Tab-separated table of C-alpha atoms and ligand atoms in Angstrom:
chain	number	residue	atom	x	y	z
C	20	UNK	CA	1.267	-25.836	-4.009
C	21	UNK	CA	2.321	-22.592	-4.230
C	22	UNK	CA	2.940	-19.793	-1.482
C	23	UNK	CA	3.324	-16.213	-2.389
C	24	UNK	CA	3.894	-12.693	-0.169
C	25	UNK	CA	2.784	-9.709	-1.059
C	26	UNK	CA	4.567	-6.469	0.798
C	27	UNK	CA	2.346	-3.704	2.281
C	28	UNK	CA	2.161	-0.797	0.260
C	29	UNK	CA	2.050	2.921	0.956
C	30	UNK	CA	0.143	5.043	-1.476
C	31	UNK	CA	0.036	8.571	-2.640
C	32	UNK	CA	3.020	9.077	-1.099
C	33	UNK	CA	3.331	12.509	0.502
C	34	UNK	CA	2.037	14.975	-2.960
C	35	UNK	CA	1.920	11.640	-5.161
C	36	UNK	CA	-1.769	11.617	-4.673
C	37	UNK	CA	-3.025	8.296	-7.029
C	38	UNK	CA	0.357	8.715	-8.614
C	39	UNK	CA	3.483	7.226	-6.142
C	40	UNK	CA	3.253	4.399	-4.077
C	41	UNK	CA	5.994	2.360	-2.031
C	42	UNK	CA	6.487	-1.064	-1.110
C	43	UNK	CA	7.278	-1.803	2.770
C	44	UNK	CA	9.313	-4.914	4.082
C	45	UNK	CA	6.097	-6.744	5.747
C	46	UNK	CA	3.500	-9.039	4.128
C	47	UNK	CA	0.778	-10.860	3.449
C	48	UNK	CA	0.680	-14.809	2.183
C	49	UNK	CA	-1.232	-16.431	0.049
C	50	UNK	CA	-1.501	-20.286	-0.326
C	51	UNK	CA	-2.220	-22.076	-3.401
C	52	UNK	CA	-2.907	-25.682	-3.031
C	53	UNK	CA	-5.182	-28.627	-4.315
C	54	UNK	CA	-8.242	-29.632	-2.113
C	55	UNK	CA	-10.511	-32.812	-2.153
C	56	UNK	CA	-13.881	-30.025	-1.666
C	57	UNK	CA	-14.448	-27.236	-4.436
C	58	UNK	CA	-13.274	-24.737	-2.106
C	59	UNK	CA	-11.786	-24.115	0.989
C	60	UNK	CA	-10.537	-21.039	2.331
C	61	UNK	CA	-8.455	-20.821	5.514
C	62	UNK	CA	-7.919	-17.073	6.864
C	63	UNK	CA	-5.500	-16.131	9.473
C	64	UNK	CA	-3.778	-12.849	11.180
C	65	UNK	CA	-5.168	-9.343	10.782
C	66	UNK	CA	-9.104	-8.994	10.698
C	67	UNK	CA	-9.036	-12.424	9.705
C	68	UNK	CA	-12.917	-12.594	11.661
C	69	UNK	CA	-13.698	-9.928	9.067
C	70	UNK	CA	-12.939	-12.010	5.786
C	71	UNK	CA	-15.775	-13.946	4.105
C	72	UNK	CA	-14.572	-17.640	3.194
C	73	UNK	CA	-16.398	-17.959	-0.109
C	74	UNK	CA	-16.489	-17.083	-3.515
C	75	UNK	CA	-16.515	-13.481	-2.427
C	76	UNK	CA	-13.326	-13.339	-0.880
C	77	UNK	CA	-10.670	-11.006	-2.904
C	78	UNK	CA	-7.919	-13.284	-3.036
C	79	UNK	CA	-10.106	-15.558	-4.662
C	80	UNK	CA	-11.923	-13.382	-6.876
C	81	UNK	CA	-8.712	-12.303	-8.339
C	82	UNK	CA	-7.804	-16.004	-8.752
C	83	UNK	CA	-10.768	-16.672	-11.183
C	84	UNK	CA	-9.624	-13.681	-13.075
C	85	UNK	CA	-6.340	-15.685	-14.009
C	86	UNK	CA	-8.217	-18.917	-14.620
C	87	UNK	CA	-10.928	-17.320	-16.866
C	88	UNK	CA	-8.373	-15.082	-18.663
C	89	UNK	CA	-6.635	-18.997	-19.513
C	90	UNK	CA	-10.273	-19.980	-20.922
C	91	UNK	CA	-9.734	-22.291	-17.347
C	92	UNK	CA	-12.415	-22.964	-14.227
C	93	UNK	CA	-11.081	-22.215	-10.927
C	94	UNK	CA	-11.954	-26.070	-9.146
C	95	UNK	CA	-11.028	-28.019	-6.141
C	96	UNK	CA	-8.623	-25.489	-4.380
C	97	UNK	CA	-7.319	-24.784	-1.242
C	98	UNK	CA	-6.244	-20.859	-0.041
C	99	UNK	CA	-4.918	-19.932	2.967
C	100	UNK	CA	-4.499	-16.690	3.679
C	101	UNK	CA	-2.054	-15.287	6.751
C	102	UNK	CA	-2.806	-11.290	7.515
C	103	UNK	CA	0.167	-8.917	8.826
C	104	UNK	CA	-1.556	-6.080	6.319
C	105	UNK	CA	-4.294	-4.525	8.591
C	106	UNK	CA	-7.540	-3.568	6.636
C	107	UNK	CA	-8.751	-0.358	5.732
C	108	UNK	CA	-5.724	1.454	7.294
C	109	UNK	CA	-4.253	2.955	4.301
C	110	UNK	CA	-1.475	0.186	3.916
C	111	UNK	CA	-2.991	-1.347	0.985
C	112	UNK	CA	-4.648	-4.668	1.960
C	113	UNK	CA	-7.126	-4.942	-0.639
C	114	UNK	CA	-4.124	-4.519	-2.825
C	115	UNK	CA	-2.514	-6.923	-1.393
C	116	UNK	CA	-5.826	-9.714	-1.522
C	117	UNK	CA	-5.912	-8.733	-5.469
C	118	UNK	CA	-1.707	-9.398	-6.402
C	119	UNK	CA	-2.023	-12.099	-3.825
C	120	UNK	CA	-4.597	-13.411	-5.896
C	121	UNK	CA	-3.266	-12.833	-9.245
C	122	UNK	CA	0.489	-14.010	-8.432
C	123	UNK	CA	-0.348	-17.515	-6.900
C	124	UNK	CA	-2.916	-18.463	-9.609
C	125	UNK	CA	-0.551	-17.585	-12.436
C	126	UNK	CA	2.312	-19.993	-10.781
C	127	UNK	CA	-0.025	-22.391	-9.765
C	128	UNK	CA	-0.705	-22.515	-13.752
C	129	UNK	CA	3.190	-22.228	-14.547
C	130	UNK	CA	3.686	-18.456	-15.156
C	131	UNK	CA	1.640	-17.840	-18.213
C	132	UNK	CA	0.876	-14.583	-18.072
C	133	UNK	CA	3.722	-11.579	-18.050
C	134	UNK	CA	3.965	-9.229	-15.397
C	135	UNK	CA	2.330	-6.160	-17.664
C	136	UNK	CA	-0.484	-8.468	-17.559
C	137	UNK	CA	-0.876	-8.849	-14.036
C	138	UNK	CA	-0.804	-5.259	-13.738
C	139	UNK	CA	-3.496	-4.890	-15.687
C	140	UNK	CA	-5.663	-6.910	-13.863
C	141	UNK	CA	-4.976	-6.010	-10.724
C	142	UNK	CA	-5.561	-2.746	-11.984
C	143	UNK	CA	-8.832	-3.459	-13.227
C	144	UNK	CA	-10.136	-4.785	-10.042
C	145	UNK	CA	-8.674	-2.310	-8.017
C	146	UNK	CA	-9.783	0.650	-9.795
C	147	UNK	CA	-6.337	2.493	-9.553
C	148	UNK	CA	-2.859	1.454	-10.086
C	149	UNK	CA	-1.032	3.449	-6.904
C	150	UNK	CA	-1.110	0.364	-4.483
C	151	UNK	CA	-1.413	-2.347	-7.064
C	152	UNK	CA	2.170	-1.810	-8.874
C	153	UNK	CA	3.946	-1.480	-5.530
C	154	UNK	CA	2.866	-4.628	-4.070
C	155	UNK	CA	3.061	-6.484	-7.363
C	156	UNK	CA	6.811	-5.035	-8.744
C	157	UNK	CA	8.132	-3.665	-5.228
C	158	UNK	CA	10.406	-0.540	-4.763
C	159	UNK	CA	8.543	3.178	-5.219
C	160	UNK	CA	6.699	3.107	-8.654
C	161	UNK	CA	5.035	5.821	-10.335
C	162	UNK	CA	1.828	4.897	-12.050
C	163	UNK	CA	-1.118	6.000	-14.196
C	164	UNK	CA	-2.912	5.203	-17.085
C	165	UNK	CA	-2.440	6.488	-20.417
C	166	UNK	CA	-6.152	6.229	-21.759
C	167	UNK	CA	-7.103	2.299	-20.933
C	168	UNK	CA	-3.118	1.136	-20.469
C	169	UNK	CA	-1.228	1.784	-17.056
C	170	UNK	CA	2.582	2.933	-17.683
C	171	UNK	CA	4.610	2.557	-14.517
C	172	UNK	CA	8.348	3.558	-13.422
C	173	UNK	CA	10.228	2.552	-10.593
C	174	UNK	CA	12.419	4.792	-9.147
C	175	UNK	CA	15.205	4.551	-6.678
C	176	UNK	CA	14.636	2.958	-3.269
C	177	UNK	CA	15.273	5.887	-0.550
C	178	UNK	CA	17.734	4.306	2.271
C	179	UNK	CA	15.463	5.304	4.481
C	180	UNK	CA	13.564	3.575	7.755
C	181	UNK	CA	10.175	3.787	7.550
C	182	UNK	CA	8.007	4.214	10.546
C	183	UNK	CA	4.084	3.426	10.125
C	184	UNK	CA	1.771	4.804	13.035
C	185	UNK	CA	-1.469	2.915	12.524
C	186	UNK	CA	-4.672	4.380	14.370
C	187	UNK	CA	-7.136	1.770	16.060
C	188	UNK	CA	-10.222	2.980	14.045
C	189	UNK	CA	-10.380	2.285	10.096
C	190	UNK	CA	-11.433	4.489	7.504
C	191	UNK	CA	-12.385	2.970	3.920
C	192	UNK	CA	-11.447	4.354	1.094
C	193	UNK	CA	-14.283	4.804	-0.694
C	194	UNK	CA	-15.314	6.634	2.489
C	195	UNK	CA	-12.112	9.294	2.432
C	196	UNK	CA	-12.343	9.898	-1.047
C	197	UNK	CA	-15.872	10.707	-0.764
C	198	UNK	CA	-14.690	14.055	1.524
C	199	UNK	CA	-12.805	15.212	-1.654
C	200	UNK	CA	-13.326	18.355	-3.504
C	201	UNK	CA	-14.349	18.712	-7.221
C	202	UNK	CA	-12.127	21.234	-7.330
C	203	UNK	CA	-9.175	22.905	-5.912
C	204	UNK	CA	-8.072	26.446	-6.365
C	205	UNK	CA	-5.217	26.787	-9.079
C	206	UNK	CA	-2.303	27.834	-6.370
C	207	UNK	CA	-2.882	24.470	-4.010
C	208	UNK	CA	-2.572	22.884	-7.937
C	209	UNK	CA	0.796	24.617	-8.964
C	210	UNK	CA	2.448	24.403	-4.818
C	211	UNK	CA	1.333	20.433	-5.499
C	212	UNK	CA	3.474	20.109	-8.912
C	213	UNK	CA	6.532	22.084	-7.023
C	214	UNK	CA	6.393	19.869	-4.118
C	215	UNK	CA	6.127	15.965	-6.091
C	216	UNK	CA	9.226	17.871	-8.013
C	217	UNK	CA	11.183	18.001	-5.021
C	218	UNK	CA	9.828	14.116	-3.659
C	219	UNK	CA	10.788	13.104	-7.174
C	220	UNK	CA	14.061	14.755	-7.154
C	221	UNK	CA	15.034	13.474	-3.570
C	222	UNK	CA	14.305	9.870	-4.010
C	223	UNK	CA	16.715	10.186	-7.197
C	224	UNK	CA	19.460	11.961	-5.641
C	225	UNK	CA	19.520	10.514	-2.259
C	226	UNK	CA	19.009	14.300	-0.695
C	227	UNK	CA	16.306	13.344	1.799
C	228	UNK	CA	16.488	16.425	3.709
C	229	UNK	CA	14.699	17.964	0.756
C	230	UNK	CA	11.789	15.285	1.592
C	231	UNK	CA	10.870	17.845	4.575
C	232	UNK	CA	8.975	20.009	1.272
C	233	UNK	CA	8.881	16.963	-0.348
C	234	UNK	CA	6.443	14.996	0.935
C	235	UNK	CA	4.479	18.268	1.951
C	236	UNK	CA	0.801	17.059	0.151
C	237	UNK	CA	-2.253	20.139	-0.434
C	238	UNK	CA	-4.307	18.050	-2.615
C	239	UNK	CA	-5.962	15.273	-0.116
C	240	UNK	CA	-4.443	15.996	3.197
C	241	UNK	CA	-6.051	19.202	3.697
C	242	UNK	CA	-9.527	17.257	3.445
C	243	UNK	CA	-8.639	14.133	4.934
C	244	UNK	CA	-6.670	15.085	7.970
C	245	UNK	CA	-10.299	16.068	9.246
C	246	UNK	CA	-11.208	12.507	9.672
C	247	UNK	CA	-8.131	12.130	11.651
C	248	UNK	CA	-7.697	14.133	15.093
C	249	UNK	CA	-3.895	15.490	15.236
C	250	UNK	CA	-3.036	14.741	12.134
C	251	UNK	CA	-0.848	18.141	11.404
C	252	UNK	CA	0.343	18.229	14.931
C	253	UNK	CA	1.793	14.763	14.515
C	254	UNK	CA	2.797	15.752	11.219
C	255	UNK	CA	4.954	18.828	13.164
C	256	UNK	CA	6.142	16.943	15.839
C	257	UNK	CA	7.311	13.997	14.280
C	258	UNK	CA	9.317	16.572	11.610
C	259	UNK	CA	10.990	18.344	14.928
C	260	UNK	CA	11.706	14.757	16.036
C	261	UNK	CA	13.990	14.460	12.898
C	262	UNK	CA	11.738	12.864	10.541
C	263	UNK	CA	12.389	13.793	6.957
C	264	UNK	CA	8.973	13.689	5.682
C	265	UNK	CA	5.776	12.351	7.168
C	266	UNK	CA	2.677	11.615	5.195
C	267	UNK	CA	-0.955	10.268	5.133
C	268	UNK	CA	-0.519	6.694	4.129
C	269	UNK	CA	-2.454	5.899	1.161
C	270	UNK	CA	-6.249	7.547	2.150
C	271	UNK	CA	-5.192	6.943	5.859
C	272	UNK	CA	-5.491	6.679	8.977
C	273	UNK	CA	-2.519	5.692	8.723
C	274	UNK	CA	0.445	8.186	8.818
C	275	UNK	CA	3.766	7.337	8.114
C	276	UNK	CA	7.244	9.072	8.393
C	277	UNK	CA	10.338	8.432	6.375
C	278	UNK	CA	13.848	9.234	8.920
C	279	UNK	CA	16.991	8.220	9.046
C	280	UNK	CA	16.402	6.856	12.507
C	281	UNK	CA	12.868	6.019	12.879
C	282	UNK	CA	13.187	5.139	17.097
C	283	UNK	CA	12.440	8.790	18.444
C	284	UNK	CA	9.941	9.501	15.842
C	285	UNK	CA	7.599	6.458	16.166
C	286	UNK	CA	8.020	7.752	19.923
C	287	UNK	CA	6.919	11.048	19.665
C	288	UNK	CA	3.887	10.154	17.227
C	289	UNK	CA	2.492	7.496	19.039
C	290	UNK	CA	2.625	10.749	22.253
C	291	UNK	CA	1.283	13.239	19.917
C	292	UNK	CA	-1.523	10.859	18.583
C	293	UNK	CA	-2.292	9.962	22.580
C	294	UNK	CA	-2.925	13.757	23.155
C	295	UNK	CA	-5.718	13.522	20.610
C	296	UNK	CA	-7.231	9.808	22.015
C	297	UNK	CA	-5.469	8.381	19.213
C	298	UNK	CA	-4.120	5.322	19.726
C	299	UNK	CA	-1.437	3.642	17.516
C	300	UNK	CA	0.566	0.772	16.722
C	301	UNK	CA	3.846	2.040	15.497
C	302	UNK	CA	5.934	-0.350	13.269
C	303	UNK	CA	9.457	0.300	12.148
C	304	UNK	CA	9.997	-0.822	8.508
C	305	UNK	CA	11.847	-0.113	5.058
C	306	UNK	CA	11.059	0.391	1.230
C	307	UNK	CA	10.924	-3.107	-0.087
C	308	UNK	CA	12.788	-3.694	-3.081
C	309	UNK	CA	11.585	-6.767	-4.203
C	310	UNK	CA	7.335	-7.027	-5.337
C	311	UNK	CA	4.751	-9.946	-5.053
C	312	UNK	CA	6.226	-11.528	-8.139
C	313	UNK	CA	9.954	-11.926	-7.059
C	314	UNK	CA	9.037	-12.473	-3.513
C	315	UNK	CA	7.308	-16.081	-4.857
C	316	UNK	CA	10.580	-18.405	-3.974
C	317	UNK	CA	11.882	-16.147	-1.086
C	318	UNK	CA	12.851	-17.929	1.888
C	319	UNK	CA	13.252	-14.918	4.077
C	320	UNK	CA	10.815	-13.220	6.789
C	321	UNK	CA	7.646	-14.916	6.483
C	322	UNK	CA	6.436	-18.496	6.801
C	323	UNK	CA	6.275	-19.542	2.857
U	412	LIG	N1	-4.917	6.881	-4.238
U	412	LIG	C1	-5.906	6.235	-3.428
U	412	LIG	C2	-6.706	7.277	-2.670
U	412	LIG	C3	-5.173	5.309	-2.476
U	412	LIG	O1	-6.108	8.145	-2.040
U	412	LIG	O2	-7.912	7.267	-2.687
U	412	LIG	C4	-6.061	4.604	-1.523
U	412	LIG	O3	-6.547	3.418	-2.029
């Protein structure tokens, strides 16, 4: 048997629209076991009522990917699957399902297939690399494709905390990018480039303050804060808390702030969100170094 966690993953982080994504220090687990039956799929934790228990399931679908790739027939298994990621909150769940997947049937087979591999694949099913190569490698990666190959960098772990202000309702993804523009006009474009610069150039030289501009976003957030009451007056108030940059989470609702001290920030977002009907669950977390794939033997947080 083999048990694997996967972190939560923040996407296009502040201007990194479908480019930067960062690994946070809580998970999801996947189990990978023999089983008498053909199948049989055990679900527990977040949305867990929500998860089908078939051959439809994620996790499992990225499992046969592995097993088909090695010319082999997923048969007689056992998954079990325990939730912290909630879904369609902009933390990267369905990420998580597909490394989940991908990890535990590759060391359930003894590790045949490289990491670069993996990517791919997750990629494919996915549709875009941003939460994939965070969950899968850890850290803060940059990722894209370079026509059909994704290229990926990870860059230096800000020593930051991390808090995550999650919003009740959900909002899918296909959903929020649907609200996008065609088009944006050039000077949103060229602010964009200057702002990643200075996210990019922070991370690297530990100068966080410079995340206040940093993590400023005027690609998505101007069109996706609408499905989100108070977003830019938590945004505000969480920066006069002391936050050094706060940011849609992936394509949201989630919103999440990077400080030194996350305490009085989670505080005054979780009030700022309440003056809009908003209610949250705030969690205090940090970048997490490690990904799916070195997480496999950990004997930390977690139950594997
Ligand atoms: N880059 C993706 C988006 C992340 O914003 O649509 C969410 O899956």
């Amino acid at each position: 048997m083999v048990c694997v966690l996967i972190p939560a993953t923040s996407a296009n982080l502040g201007p990194g629209f479908d480019a930067v994504g960062m690994a946070l220090s809580f998970y999801n687990e996947v189990s990978l076991g023999p089983s008498p039956k053909e199948l049989e799929i055990e679900v527990f934790g977040d949305g867990a009522e929500l998860i089908s228990r078939d051959k439809n399931n994620l996790v499992y679908v990225a499992i046969t990917k592995v097993f088909e790739k090695l010319g082999k027939t997923p048969r007689n298994l056992k998954l079990t699957l325990k939730n912290r990621v909630p879904l369609a909150r902009g933390l990267g769940s369905s990420a998580a399902a597909i490394v989940g997947g991908l990890v535990a049937a590759n060391a359930y087979l003894g590790n045949p297939l490289p990491s670069d591999e993996l990517l791919r694949l997750a990629t494919e099913l996915e549709g875009h690399p941003d939460n994939v190569a965070p969950a899968l490698l850890g850290g803060v990666v940059i990722s894209g494709f370079d026509r059909d190959k994704v290229k990926y960098l990870k860059l230096p772990v800000p020593e930051v905390e991390v808090v995550v202000a999650i919003p009740r309702f959900q909002l899918k993804t296909a959903d929020s990018r649907q609200i996008l523009p065609a088009e944006i006009p050039f000077s949103r474009a060229v602010l964009n480039v200057n702002r990643v610069s200075f996210l990019i150039a922070a991370f690297c030289l530990k100068k966080y303050e410079y995340l206040q501009i940093g993590m400023e976003d005027y690609l998505h957030q101007p069109y996706r804060s609408q499905l989100i009451p108070g977003f830019y007056q938590v945004v505000e108030e969480a920066k006069n808390a002391g936050a050094y940059g706060v940011a849609l989470s992936g394509s949201g609702p989630t919103v999440i702030a990077l400080a030194k001290e996350g305490e009085a920030v989670g505080r005054v977002i979780k009030e700022a969100f309440l003056k809009f009907n908003v209610e949250t669950e705030i969690i205090y977390t940090r970048p997490e170094n490690r990904g799916a794939i070195d997480l496999i033997n950990y004997k930390g947080e977690g139950d594997c």
